[in-house]
PDB file of C-alpha atoms in Angstrom:
ATOM      1  CA  UNK Y   1       0.000   0.000   0.000  1.00 40.00           C
ATOM      2  CA  UNK Y   2       1.123   3.546  -0.766  1.00 43.00           C
ATOM      3  CA  UNK Y   3       0.804   6.607   1.404  1.00 48.00           C
ATOM      4  CA  UNK Y   4      -0.409   8.655  -1.580  1.00 66.00           C
ATOM      5  CA  UNK Y   5      -2.798   5.990  -2.838  1.00 66.00           C
ATOM      6  CA  UNK Y   6      -5.768   7.371  -4.757  1.00 89.00           C
ATOM      7  CA  UNK Y   7      -7.231   4.116  -6.098  1.00 91.00           C
ATOM      8  CA  UNK Y   8      -8.133   0.779  -4.609  1.00 93.00           C
ATOM      9  CA  UNK Y   9      -9.447  -2.690  -5.210  1.00 94.00           C
ATOM     10  CA  UNK Y  10     -12.431  -3.206  -2.968  1.00 95.00           C
ATOM     11  CA  UNK Y  11     -14.251  -6.329  -1.774  1.00 96.00           C
ATOM     12  CA  UNK Y  12     -17.968  -5.503  -1.604  1.00 96.00           C
ATOM     13  CA  UNK Y  13     -20.771  -7.714  -0.311  1.00 97.00           C
ATOM     14  CA  UNK Y  14     -24.258  -7.806  -1.820  1.00 96.00           C
ATOM     15  CA  UNK Y  15     -25.416  -5.086   0.582  1.00 95.00           C
ATOM     16  CA  UNK Y  16     -22.686  -2.704  -0.568  1.00 95.00           C
ATOM     17  CA  UNK Y  17     -20.436  -3.024   2.493  1.00 95.00           C
ATOM     18  CA  UNK Y  18     -16.860  -2.398   1.241  1.00 93.00           C
ATOM     19  CA  UNK Y  19     -13.562  -3.827   2.446  1.00 95.00           C
ATOM     20  CA  UNK Y  20     -10.355  -2.429   0.988  1.00 94.00           C
ATOM     21  CA  UNK Y  21      -8.063  -5.046  -0.582  1.00 95.00           C
ATOM     22  CA  UNK Y  22      -5.287  -3.047  -2.192  1.00 94.00           C
ATOM     23  CA  UNK Y  23      -4.311   0.610  -2.546  1.00 93.00           C
ATOM     24  CA  UNK Y  24      -2.503   2.138  -5.500  1.00 92.00           C
ATOM     25  CA  UNK Y  25      -1.377   5.612  -6.618  1.00 92.00           C
ATOM     26  CA  UNK Y  26      -2.190   4.556 -10.203  1.00 91.00           C
ATOM     27  CA  UNK Y  27      -5.637   3.838 -11.673  1.00 91.00           C
ATOM     28  CA  UNK Y  28      -6.834   0.228 -11.467  1.00 92.00           C
ATOM     29  CA  UNK Y  29      -9.077  -1.009 -14.277  1.00 92.00           C
ATOM     30  CA  UNK Y  30     -11.153  -4.085 -15.125  1.00 93.00           C
ATOM     31  CA  UNK Y  31     -10.501  -6.545 -12.270  1.00 96.00           C
ATOM     32  CA  UNK Y  32     -11.226 -10.147 -13.237  1.00 97.00           C
ATOM     33  CA  UNK Y  33     -11.355 -13.006 -10.753  1.00 98.00           C
ATOM     34  CA  UNK Y  34      -9.698 -16.270 -11.749  1.00 97.00           C
ATOM     35  CA  UNK Y  35     -11.984 -19.300 -12.193  1.00 97.00           C
ATOM     36  CA  UNK Y  36     -10.973 -20.604  -8.749  1.00 96.00           C
ATOM     37  CA  UNK Y  37     -11.488 -17.177  -7.158  1.00 96.00           C
ATOM     38  CA  UNK Y  38      -7.965 -16.874  -5.724  1.00 97.00           C
ATOM     39  CA  UNK Y  39      -6.419 -14.309  -8.082  1.00 97.00           C
ATOM     40  CA  UNK Y  40      -7.436 -11.064  -9.732  1.00 98.00           C
ATOM     41  CA  UNK Y  41      -6.088  -9.980 -13.105  1.00 97.00           C
ATOM     42  CA  UNK Y  42      -6.169  -6.186 -13.137  1.00 96.00           C
ATOM     43  CA  UNK Y  43      -4.949  -3.442 -15.463  1.00 95.00           C
ATOM     44  CA  UNK Y  44      -2.741  -0.766 -13.860  1.00 94.00           C
ATOM     45  CA  UNK Y  45      -2.318   2.566 -15.638  1.00 91.00           C
ATOM     46  CA  UNK Y  46       1.089   4.043 -14.770  1.00 87.00           C
ATOM     47  CA  UNK Y  47       1.299   7.154 -16.925  1.00 79.00           C
ATOM     48  CA  UNK Y  48       1.801   5.992 -20.524  1.00 77.00           C
ATOM     49  CA  UNK Y  49       2.627   2.476 -19.298  1.00 86.00           C
ATOM     50  CA  UNK Y  50      -0.441   0.245 -19.119  1.00 92.00           C
ATOM     51  CA  UNK Y  51       0.044  -3.360 -18.009  1.00 95.00           C
ATOM     52  CA  UNK Y  52      -1.758  -6.390 -16.623  1.00 96.00           C
ATOM     53  CA  UNK Y  53      -0.876  -7.541 -13.110  1.00 97.00           C
ATOM     54  CA  UNK Y  54      -1.919 -10.433 -10.895  1.00 97.00           C
ATOM     55  CA  UNK Y  55      -3.269  -9.814  -7.403  1.00 97.00           C
ATOM     56  CA  UNK Y  56      -3.297 -12.665  -4.871  1.00 97.00           C
ATOM     57  CA  UNK Y  57      -6.641 -12.469  -3.092  1.00 94.00           C
ATOM     58  CA  UNK Y  58      -5.578 -14.720  -0.208  1.00 93.00           C
ATOM     59  CA  UNK Y  59      -2.329 -12.889   0.540  1.00 94.00           C
ATOM     60  CA  UNK Y  60      -3.817  -9.543  -0.488  1.00 94.00           C
ATOM     61  CA  UNK Y  61      -0.777  -8.445  -2.422  1.00 94.00           C
ATOM     62  CA  UNK Y  62       0.107  -7.621  -6.022  1.00 95.00           C
ATOM     63  CA  UNK Y  63       2.309 -10.570  -6.915  1.00 94.00           C
ATOM     64  CA  UNK Y  64       3.274 -10.324 -10.556  1.00 94.00           C
ATOM     65  CA  UNK Y  65       3.410  -8.032 -13.561  1.00 95.00           C
ATOM     66  CA  UNK Y  66       2.368 -10.161 -16.525  1.00 95.00           C
ATOM     67  CA  UNK Y  67       3.208  -7.734 -19.352  1.00 95.00           C
ATOM     68  CA  UNK Y  68       6.497  -5.835 -19.588  1.00 91.00           C
ATOM     69  CA  UNK Y  69       6.961  -4.723 -23.217  1.00 89.00           C
ATOM     70  CA  UNK Y  70       6.735  -0.987 -24.073  1.00 86.00           C
ATOM     71  CA  UNK Y  71       3.245  -1.119 -25.638  1.00 87.00           C
ATOM     72  CA  UNK Y  72      -0.068  -1.026 -23.797  1.00 91.00           C
ATOM     73  CA  UNK Y  73      -1.758  -4.174 -22.457  1.00 94.00           C
ATOM     74  CA  UNK Y  74      -5.165  -4.114 -20.793  1.00 94.00           C
ATOM     75  CA  UNK Y  75      -8.540  -5.755 -20.263  1.00 94.00           C
ATOM     76  CA  UNK Y  76      -7.440  -9.279 -19.319  1.00 95.00           C
ATOM     77  CA  UNK Y  77     -10.009 -12.092 -19.550  1.00 97.00           C
ATOM     78  CA  UNK Y  78      -9.378 -15.462 -17.867  1.00 97.00           C
ATOM     79  CA  UNK Y  79      -9.498 -18.659 -19.888  1.00 97.00           C
ATOM     80  CA  UNK Y  80     -12.007 -21.017 -18.184  1.00 96.00           C
ATOM     81  CA  UNK Y  81      -9.185 -23.386 -17.160  1.00 95.00           C
ATOM     82  CA  UNK Y  82      -7.382 -20.543 -15.386  1.00 96.00           C
ATOM     83  CA  UNK Y  83      -4.025 -21.088 -17.114  1.00 96.00           C
ATOM     84  CA  UNK Y  84      -4.280 -18.449 -19.850  1.00 97.00           C
ATOM     85  CA  UNK Y  85      -5.478 -14.878 -20.336  1.00 97.00           C
ATOM     86  CA  UNK Y  86      -6.801 -13.008 -23.358  1.00 98.00           C
ATOM     87  CA  UNK Y  87      -6.108  -9.285 -23.537  1.00 97.00           C
ATOM     88  CA  UNK Y  88      -5.823  -6.284 -25.824  1.00 95.00           C
ATOM     89  CA  UNK Y  89      -2.144  -5.741 -26.588  1.00 94.00           C
ATOM     90  CA  UNK Y  90       0.198  -3.485 -28.503  1.00 92.00           C
ATOM     91  CA  UNK Y  91       2.952  -6.093 -28.398  1.00 90.00           C
ATOM     92  CA  UNK Y  92       3.420  -5.876 -32.183  1.00 85.00           C
ATOM     93  CA  UNK Y  93       2.506  -2.214 -32.632  1.00 72.00           C
ATOM     94  CA  UNK Y  94       3.990  -0.594 -35.724  1.00 68.00           C
ATOM     95  CA  UNK Y  95       2.912   1.735 -38.530  1.00 59.00           C
ATOM     96  CA  UNK Y  96       0.601  -0.920 -40.002  1.00 65.00           C
ATOM     97  CA  UNK Y  97      -0.851  -1.858 -36.604  1.00 62.00           C
ATOM     98  CA  UNK Y  98      -1.049   1.409 -34.635  1.00 65.00           C
ATOM     99  CA  UNK Y  99      -3.158   0.144 -31.779  1.00 78.00           C
ATOM    100  CA  UNK Y 100      -4.265  -2.772 -29.602  1.00 89.00           C
ATOM    101  CA  UNK Y 101      -4.856  -6.200 -31.104  1.00 92.00           C
ATOM    102  CA  UNK Y 102      -6.561  -9.335 -29.859  1.00 95.00           C
ATOM    103  CA  UNK Y 103      -3.883 -11.349 -28.056  1.00 96.00           C
ATOM    104  CA  UNK Y 104      -3.369 -13.891 -25.305  1.00 97.00           C
ATOM    105  CA  UNK Y 105      -0.839 -15.253 -22.840  1.00 97.00           C
ATOM    106  CA  UNK Y 106      -1.216 -18.971 -23.470  1.00 96.00           C
ATOM    107  CA  UNK Y 107       0.638 -20.072 -20.334  1.00 96.00           C
ATOM    108  CA  UNK Y 108       0.646 -17.634 -17.420  1.00 95.00           C
ATOM    109  CA  UNK Y 109       3.051 -19.779 -15.398  1.00 93.00           C
ATOM    110  CA  UNK Y 110       5.629 -19.831 -18.197  1.00 92.00           C
ATOM    111  CA  UNK Y 111       5.269 -16.088 -18.824  1.00 87.00           C
ATOM    112  CA  UNK Y 112       6.554 -14.379 -21.934  1.00 89.00           C
ATOM    113  CA  UNK Y 113       5.060 -11.612 -24.109  1.00 92.00           C
ATOM    114  CA  UNK Y 114       1.494 -11.824 -25.393  1.00 95.00           C
ATOM    115  CA  UNK Y 115       0.891 -13.684 -28.642  1.00 95.00           C
ATOM    116  CA  UNK Y 116      -1.282 -11.912 -31.209  1.00 94.00           C
ATOM    117  CA  UNK Y 117      -4.426 -13.840 -32.162  1.00 95.00           C
ATOM    118  CA  UNK Y 118      -5.933 -11.425 -34.659  1.00 94.00           C
ATOM    119  CA  UNK Y 119      -4.098  -8.805 -36.686  1.00 89.00           C
ATOM    120  CA  UNK Y 120      -6.204  -6.234 -38.561  1.00 87.00           C
ATOM    121  CA  UNK Y 121      -3.870  -3.617 -40.086  1.00 84.00           C
ATOM    122  CA  UNK Y 122      -5.115  -0.060 -40.327  1.00 83.00           C
ATOM    123  CA  UNK Y 123      -5.527   2.999 -38.138  1.00 82.00           C
ATOM    124  CA  UNK Y 124      -8.484   2.546 -35.783  1.00 84.00           C
ATOM    125  CA  UNK Y 125      -8.837  -1.211 -36.456  1.00 89.00           C
ATOM    126  CA  UNK Y 126      -8.762  -2.360 -32.848  1.00 91.00           C
ATOM    127  CA  UNK Y 127      -9.980  -5.524 -31.102  1.00 94.00           C
ATOM    128  CA  UNK Y 128     -10.826  -5.948 -27.420  1.00 95.00           C
ATOM    129  CA  UNK Y 129     -11.646  -9.286 -25.709  1.00 97.00           C
ATOM    130  CA  UNK Y 130     -14.549  -9.538 -23.271  1.00 97.00           C
ATOM    131  CA  UNK Y 131     -15.366 -13.185 -22.434  1.00 98.00           C
ATOM    132  CA  UNK Y 132     -14.607 -16.853 -23.227  1.00 97.00           C
ATOM    133  CA  UNK Y 133     -16.959 -19.694 -23.956  1.00 96.00           C
ATOM    134  CA  UNK Y 134     -17.022 -22.416 -21.303  1.00 93.00           C
ATOM    135  CA  UNK Y 135     -14.907 -24.804 -23.406  1.00 94.00           C
ATOM    136  CA  UNK Y 136     -12.352 -22.103 -24.205  1.00 95.00           C
ATOM    137  CA  UNK Y 137     -12.838 -22.543 -27.944  1.00 95.00           C
ATOM    138  CA  UNK Y 138     -14.508 -19.202 -28.618  1.00 96.00           C
ATOM    139  CA  UNK Y 139     -13.610 -15.667 -27.539  1.00 97.00           C
ATOM    140  CA  UNK Y 140     -16.196 -12.878 -27.668  1.00 98.00           C
ATOM    141  CA  UNK Y 141     -14.645  -9.520 -28.544  1.00 97.00           C
ATOM    142  CA  UNK Y 142     -15.456  -5.977 -29.610  1.00 96.00           C
ATOM    143  CA  UNK Y 143     -14.135  -4.867 -32.985  1.00 95.00           C
ATOM    144  CA  UNK Y 144     -13.585  -1.271 -34.035  1.00 90.00           C
ATOM    145  CA  UNK Y 145     -12.948  -0.844 -37.722  1.00 86.00           C
ATOM    146  CA  UNK Y 146     -11.947   2.777 -38.103  1.00 79.00           C
ATOM    147  CA  UNK Y 147     -15.259   3.905 -36.624  1.00 72.00           C
ATOM    148  CA  UNK Y 148     -16.263   5.281 -33.256  1.00 74.00           C
ATOM    149  CA  UNK Y 149     -18.723   2.451 -32.609  1.00 86.00           C
ATOM    150  CA  UNK Y 150     -18.063  -1.197 -31.810  1.00 92.00           C
ATOM    151  CA  UNK Y 151     -19.352  -4.457 -33.255  1.00 95.00           C
ATOM    152  CA  UNK Y 152     -19.434  -7.883 -31.604  1.00 97.00           C
ATOM    153  CA  UNK Y 153     -17.559 -10.834 -33.062  1.00 97.00           C
ATOM    154  CA  UNK Y 154     -16.384 -14.287 -31.985  1.00 97.00           C
ATOM    155  CA  UNK Y 155     -12.822 -15.472 -32.479  1.00 97.00           C
ATOM    156  CA  UNK Y 156     -12.584 -19.274 -32.850  1.00 96.00           C
ATOM    157  CA  UNK Y 157      -9.431 -20.721 -31.302  1.00 94.00           C
ATOM    158  CA  UNK Y 158      -9.331 -23.462 -33.953  1.00 88.00           C
ATOM    159  CA  UNK Y 159      -6.405 -22.954 -36.325  1.00 74.00           C
ATOM    160  CA  UNK Y 160      -7.216 -21.499 -39.726  1.00 76.00           C
ATOM    161  CA  UNK Y 161     -10.637 -20.106 -38.888  1.00 84.00           C
ATOM    162  CA  UNK Y 162     -11.407 -16.398 -39.073  1.00 89.00           C
ATOM    163  CA  UNK Y 163     -13.647 -14.243 -36.866  1.00 94.00           C
ATOM    164  CA  UNK Y 164     -17.405 -14.792 -36.885  1.00 95.00           C
ATOM    165  CA  UNK Y 165     -19.722 -11.770 -36.810  1.00 95.00           C
ATOM    166  CA  UNK Y 166     -22.429 -11.806 -34.139  1.00 96.00           C
ATOM    167  CA  UNK Y 167     -23.649  -8.182 -34.306  1.00 94.00           C
ATOM    168  CA  UNK Y 168     -22.602  -5.638 -36.900  1.00 93.00           C
ATOM    169  CA  UNK Y 169     -24.669  -2.473 -37.225  1.00 92.00           C
ATOM    170  CA  UNK Y 170     -24.461   1.338 -37.215  1.00 92.00           C
ATOM    171  CA  UNK Y 171     -25.181   1.211 -33.460  1.00 94.00           C
ATOM    172  CA  UNK Y 172     -22.553   0.894 -30.754  1.00 94.00           C
ATOM    173  CA  UNK Y 173     -22.500  -2.641 -29.320  1.00 96.00           C
ATOM    174  CA  UNK Y 174     -20.036  -3.653 -26.642  1.00 96.00           C
ATOM    175  CA  UNK Y 175     -19.339  -5.658 -23.458  1.00 96.00           C
ATOM    176  CA  UNK Y 176     -20.255  -9.096 -24.940  1.00 97.00           C
ATOM    177  CA  UNK Y 177     -20.444 -11.522 -22.015  1.00 98.00           C
ATOM    178  CA  UNK Y 178     -21.059 -15.214 -22.729  1.00 98.00           C
ATOM    179  CA  UNK Y 179     -23.235 -17.084 -20.245  1.00 97.00           C
ATOM    180  CA  UNK Y 180     -21.565 -19.887 -18.258  1.00 96.00           C
ATOM    181  CA  UNK Y 181     -23.313 -22.539 -20.383  1.00 95.00           C
ATOM    182  CA  UNK Y 182     -22.301 -20.720 -23.578  1.00 95.00           C
ATOM    183  CA  UNK Y 183     -25.859 -20.536 -24.975  1.00 96.00           C
ATOM    184  CA  UNK Y 184     -26.506 -16.830 -24.426  1.00 97.00           C
ATOM    185  CA  UNK Y 185     -24.707 -13.542 -24.874  1.00 98.00           C
ATOM    186  CA  UNK Y 186     -25.375 -10.466 -22.746  1.00 98.00           C
ATOM    187  CA  UNK Y 187     -24.252  -7.192 -24.277  1.00 98.00           C
ATOM    188  CA  UNK Y 188     -24.851  -3.446 -24.415  1.00 97.00           C
ATOM    189  CA  UNK Y 189     -26.363  -1.630 -27.396  1.00 97.00           C
ATOM    190  CA  UNK Y 190     -27.367   1.989 -27.952  1.00 95.00           C
ATOM    191  CA  UNK Y 191     -29.515   1.360 -31.016  1.00 94.00           C
ATOM    192  CA  UNK Y 192     -32.563   2.873 -29.282  1.00 95.00           C
ATOM    193  CA  UNK Y 193     -30.634   6.009 -28.423  1.00 95.00           C
ATOM    194  CA  UNK Y 194     -29.732   4.822 -24.923  1.00 96.00           C
ATOM    195  CA  UNK Y 195     -27.383   2.143 -23.617  1.00 96.00           C
ATOM    196  CA  UNK Y 196     -29.401  -0.893 -22.552  1.00 98.00           C
ATOM    197  CA  UNK Y 197     -28.547  -4.494 -21.594  1.00 98.00           C
ATOM    198  CA  UNK Y 198     -29.792  -7.262 -23.892  1.00 98.00           C
ATOM    199  CA  UNK Y 199     -29.476 -11.052 -23.979  1.00 98.00           C
ATOM    200  CA  UNK Y 200     -29.570 -13.033 -27.208  1.00 97.00           C
ATOM    201  CA  UNK Y 201     -29.035 -16.680 -28.100  1.00 96.00           C
ATOM    202  CA  UNK Y 202     -25.573 -17.385 -29.540  1.00 95.00           C
ATOM    203  CA  UNK Y 203     -26.369 -20.018 -32.156  1.00 90.00           C
ATOM    204  CA  UNK Y 204     -29.174 -19.554 -34.631  1.00 78.00           C
ATOM    205  CA  UNK Y 205     -31.634 -16.695 -35.063  1.00 78.00           C
ATOM    206  CA  UNK Y 206     -33.523 -15.454 -32.066  1.00 80.00           C
ATOM    207  CA  UNK Y 207     -35.119 -12.330 -30.652  1.00 88.00           C
ATOM    208  CA  UNK Y 208     -33.195 -10.423 -28.052  1.00 94.00           C
ATOM    209  CA  UNK Y 209     -34.470  -9.971 -24.500  1.00 96.00           C
ATOM    210  CA  UNK Y 210     -34.098  -6.526 -22.956  1.00 97.00           C
ATOM    211  CA  UNK Y 211     -32.837  -6.736 -19.363  1.00 98.00           C
ATOM    212  CA  UNK Y 212     -32.469  -3.105 -18.267  1.00 97.00           C
ATOM    213  CA  UNK Y 213     -35.243  -0.544 -18.418  1.00 94.00           C
ATOM    214  CA  UNK Y 214     -33.618   2.681 -17.205  1.00 95.00           C
ATOM    215  CA  UNK Y 215     -30.347   2.295 -19.055  1.00 96.00           C
ATOM    216  CA  UNK Y 216     -27.598  -0.190 -18.289  1.00 96.00           C
ATOM    217  CA  UNK Y 217     -23.927  -1.011 -18.809  1.00 96.00           C
ATOM    218  CA  UNK Y 218     -21.287  -3.511 -17.615  1.00 96.00           C
ATOM    219  CA  UNK Y 219     -23.157  -6.847 -17.563  1.00 97.00           C
ATOM    220  CA  UNK Y 220     -21.674  -9.795 -15.646  1.00 97.00           C
ATOM    221  CA  UNK Y 221     -23.094 -13.316 -15.181  1.00 98.00           C
ATOM    222  CA  UNK Y 222     -23.067 -15.195 -11.896  1.00 98.00           C
ATOM    223  CA  UNK Y 223     -20.955 -18.340 -12.132  1.00 96.00           C
ATOM    224  CA  UNK Y 224     -24.057 -20.561 -12.082  1.00 96.00           C
ATOM    225  CA  UNK Y 225     -25.766 -18.508 -14.809  1.00 97.00           C
ATOM    226  CA  UNK Y 226     -28.851 -17.839 -12.702  1.00 97.00           C
ATOM    227  CA  UNK Y 227     -28.234 -14.133 -12.151  1.00 98.00           C
ATOM    228  CA  UNK Y 228     -27.204 -11.270 -14.378  1.00 98.00           C
ATOM    229  CA  UNK Y 229     -25.670  -8.151 -12.853  1.00 98.00           C
ATOM    230  CA  UNK Y 230     -25.258  -4.752 -14.447  1.00 97.00           C
ATOM    231  CA  UNK Y 231     -24.819  -1.083 -13.606  1.00 96.00           C
ATOM    232  CA  UNK Y 232     -27.356   1.683 -13.894  1.00 95.00           C
ATOM    233  CA  UNK Y 233     -25.089   4.639 -13.230  1.00 92.00           C
ATOM    234  CA  UNK Y 234     -23.911   4.172  -9.620  1.00 92.00           C
ATOM    235  CA  UNK Y 235     -26.615   1.577  -8.963  1.00 95.00           C
ATOM    236  CA  UNK Y 236     -25.591  -2.088  -9.017  1.00 97.00           C
ATOM    237  CA  UNK Y 237     -28.526  -4.133 -10.263  1.00 97.00           C
ATOM    238  CA  UNK Y 238     -29.283  -7.877 -10.276  1.00 98.00           C
ATOM    239  CA  UNK Y 239     -31.909  -9.921 -12.052  1.00 98.00           C
ATOM    240  CA  UNK Y 240     -32.782 -13.600 -11.717  1.00 98.00           C
ATOM    241  CA  UNK Y 241     -32.682 -15.320 -15.099  1.00 98.00           C
ATOM    242  CA  UNK Y 242     -33.460 -18.687 -16.639  1.00 97.00           C
ATOM    243  CA  UNK Y 243     -31.812 -19.671 -19.908  1.00 95.00           C
ATOM    244  CA  UNK Y 244     -32.538 -23.384 -19.767  1.00 94.00           C
ATOM    245  CA  UNK Y 245     -35.300 -23.274 -22.379  1.00 91.00           C
ATOM    246  CA  UNK Y 246     -35.626 -21.986 -25.914  1.00 88.00           C
ATOM    247  CA  UNK Y 247     -36.530 -18.509 -24.725  1.00 92.00           C
ATOM    248  CA  UNK Y 248     -34.637 -16.454 -22.191  1.00 96.00           C
ATOM    249  CA  UNK Y 249     -36.591 -15.487 -19.063  1.00 96.00           C
ATOM    250  CA  UNK Y 250     -35.566 -12.595 -16.823  1.00 97.00           C
ATOM    251  CA  UNK Y 251     -37.282 -11.239 -13.735  1.00 97.00           C
ATOM    252  CA  UNK Y 252     -37.459  -7.514 -13.006  1.00 96.00           C
ATOM    253  CA  UNK Y 253     -34.068  -6.194 -11.931  1.00 97.00           C
ATOM    254  CA  UNK Y 254     -33.567  -5.258  -8.285  1.00 97.00           C
ATOM    255  CA  UNK Y 255     -31.179  -2.803  -6.699  1.00 98.00           C
ATOM    256  CA  UNK Y 256     -28.366  -4.465  -4.741  1.00 97.00           C
ATOM    257  CA  UNK Y 257     -26.481  -1.374  -3.627  1.00 95.00           C
ATOM    258  CA  UNK Y 258     -25.369   2.042  -4.795  1.00 93.00           C
ATOM    259  CA  UNK Y 259     -21.872   3.483  -4.621  1.00 86.00           C
ATOM    260  CA  UNK Y 260     -19.277   5.722  -6.305  1.00 82.00           C
ATOM    261  CA  UNK Y 261     -17.387   2.891  -7.996  1.00 87.00           C
ATOM    262  CA  UNK Y 262     -15.633   3.821 -11.217  1.00 80.00           C
ATOM    263  CA  UNK Y 263     -17.169   2.653 -14.497  1.00 77.00           C
ATOM    264  CA  UNK Y 264     -14.941   1.404 -17.300  1.00 69.00           C
ATOM    265  CA  UNK Y 265     -16.036   3.508 -20.254  1.00 64.00           C
ATOM    266  CA  UNK Y 266     -12.855   5.027 -21.653  1.00 59.00           C
ATOM    267  CA  UNK Y 267     -11.690   2.337 -24.054  1.00 67.00           C
ATOM    268  CA  UNK Y 268     -11.573  -1.363 -24.803  1.00 85.00           C
ATOM    269  CA  UNK Y 269     -14.487  -3.769 -24.678  1.00 90.00           C
ATOM    270  CA  UNK Y 270     -16.032  -1.574 -21.964  1.00 92.00           C
ATOM    271  CA  UNK Y 271     -16.858  -4.687 -20.009  1.00 91.00           C
ATOM    272  CA  UNK Y 272     -17.472  -4.500 -16.280  1.00 92.00           C
ATOM    273  CA  UNK Y 273     -15.122  -2.661 -13.919  1.00 93.00           C
ATOM    274  CA  UNK Y 274     -15.979  -5.314 -11.334  1.00 95.00           C
ATOM    275  CA  UNK Y 275     -16.400  -9.089 -11.078  1.00 97.00           C
ATOM    276  CA  UNK Y 276     -18.434 -11.558  -9.020  1.00 97.00           C
ATOM    277  CA  UNK Y 277     -16.956 -14.175  -6.692  1.00 97.00           C
ATOM    278  CA  UNK Y 278     -17.535 -17.849  -7.554  1.00 96.00           C
ATOM    279  CA  UNK Y 279     -20.009 -18.233  -4.674  1.00 96.00           C
ATOM    280  CA  UNK Y 280     -21.903 -15.086  -5.680  1.00 96.00           C
ATOM    281  CA  UNK Y 281     -21.569 -13.368  -2.290  1.00 97.00           C
ATOM    282  CA  UNK Y 282     -19.035 -10.635  -3.099  1.00 97.00           C
ATOM    283  CA  UNK Y 283     -17.833  -8.344  -5.857  1.00 97.00           C
ATOM    284  CA  UNK Y 284     -14.294  -7.184  -6.494  1.00 97.00           C
ATOM    285  CA  UNK Y 285     -14.581  -3.578  -7.639  1.00 95.00           C
ATOM    286  CA  UNK Y 286     -12.123  -0.920  -8.791  1.00 91.00           C
ATOM    287  CA  UNK Y 287     -12.742   2.525  -7.422  1.00 89.00           C
ATOM    288  CA  UNK Y 288     -11.212   5.915  -6.809  1.00 87.00           C
ATOM    289  CA  UNK Y 289     -10.740   6.651  -3.133  1.00 80.00           C
ATOM    290  CA  UNK Y 290     -13.078   9.196  -1.587  1.00 62.00           C
ATOM    291  CA  UNK Y 291     -11.441  12.524  -0.964  1.00 38.00           C
ATOM    292  CA  UNK Y 292     -12.572  14.154   2.267  1.00 32.00           C
ATOM    293  CA  UNK Y 293     -12.202  17.909   2.276  1.00 32.00           C
ATOM    294  CA  UNK Y 294     -12.239  19.730   5.585  1.00 30.00           C
ATOM    295  CA  UNK Y 295     -14.771  22.505   5.798  1.00 36.00           C
ATOM    296  CA  UNK Y 296     -14.348  25.669   7.856  1.00 34.00           C
ATOM    297  CA  UNK Y 297     -17.630  27.175   8.997  1.00 35.00           C
ATOM    298  CA  UNK Y 298     -17.671  30.803  10.198  1.00 38.00           C
ATOM    299  CA  UNK Y 299     -20.380  31.464  12.739  1.00 38.00           C
ATOM    300  CA  UNK Y 300     -21.532  35.089  12.822  1.00 38.00           C
ATOM    301  CA  UNK Y 301     -23.311  36.140  16.013  1.00 39.00           C
ATOM    302  CA  UNK Y 302     -25.896  38.916  16.047  1.00 41.00           C
ATOM    303  CA  UNK Y 303     -26.099  38.689  12.269  1.00 37.00           C
ATOM    304  CA  UNK Y 304     -29.177  40.866  11.962  1.00 39.00           C
ATOM    305  CA  UNK Y 305     -27.667  43.695  14.051  1.00 37.00           C
ATOM    306  CA  UNK Y 306     -24.366  43.489  12.173  1.00 35.00           C
ATOM    307  CA  UNK Y 307     -25.940  43.767   8.748  1.00 34.00           C
ATOM    308  CA  UNK Y 308     -28.193  46.642   9.870  1.00 36.00           C
ATOM    309  CA  UNK Y 309     -25.448  49.018  11.004  1.00 35.00           C
ATOM    310  CA  UNK Y 310     -24.213  50.148   7.544  1.00 33.00           C
ATOM    311  CA  UNK Y 311     -27.774  51.046   6.612  1.00 32.00           C
ATOM    312  CA  UNK Y 312     -28.335  52.967   9.835  1.00 37.00           C
ATOM    313  CA  UNK Y 313     -25.247  55.099   9.202  1.00 35.00           C
ATOM    314  CA  UNK Y 314     -26.810  56.721   6.114  1.00 34.00           C
TER     315      UNK Y 314
END
């Protein structure tokens, strides 16, 4: 912990009670819990240096910097087996690839620089991972192709196969989060003029189900797939869902808690700036520390008499 820390990882229960885990003078972005719930992959922004680190939840310490090359690395997503991470990386940045590409660290234990999965030359052609399928064979990501808005694609890990388009439209679609059983995709779209959370079946045609009603961002599934969480501004919402049938069923969302936790809206897949524990009882959240400013209050006695004197002198 640092004496001038301005940011922190926070452990928050379902009632919003926070417990500080780690303090940092640099911004912390997009914490992701490992499949076994013992580690957090988190992006740390240190000036122009942006890297992915591992935080040990049991020891409550930052244990390892996973990326060390000069380019930016951010938005890590755990492989379901917990041995690999996908991320957006500038490991091969050059004039033809002036920005982040879809990449992964295939073996976290062995280390080494990220390996590029998808290279799309051209200014503004950027790719940002968001979630894996349960079998690890498909990676949902957000693609920007020289435009301000994002589209949603799948990257198959099978050799020789190219990306598969899931949603491509003039609207901005982002934060594609695959359900634990891999049948459904939760995502954000602004095609109605406002960001809302939707769920749609992955394979085959199917109508989408709107989850949020008052706007929504940053969807996250519970590990058992029975709840879907999202943010409505500073409000953390939860809805009970059932995706076992042909149609997706969602109850009305309920407020869990409200708090000044930072959203992740600046860049990337714009997936959640928090994650849910495997047992569903806690969230790990990135936030800016509250700044308490001392206030000096001047008490003026006999205020009425004091303000009357200048008038009486005329």
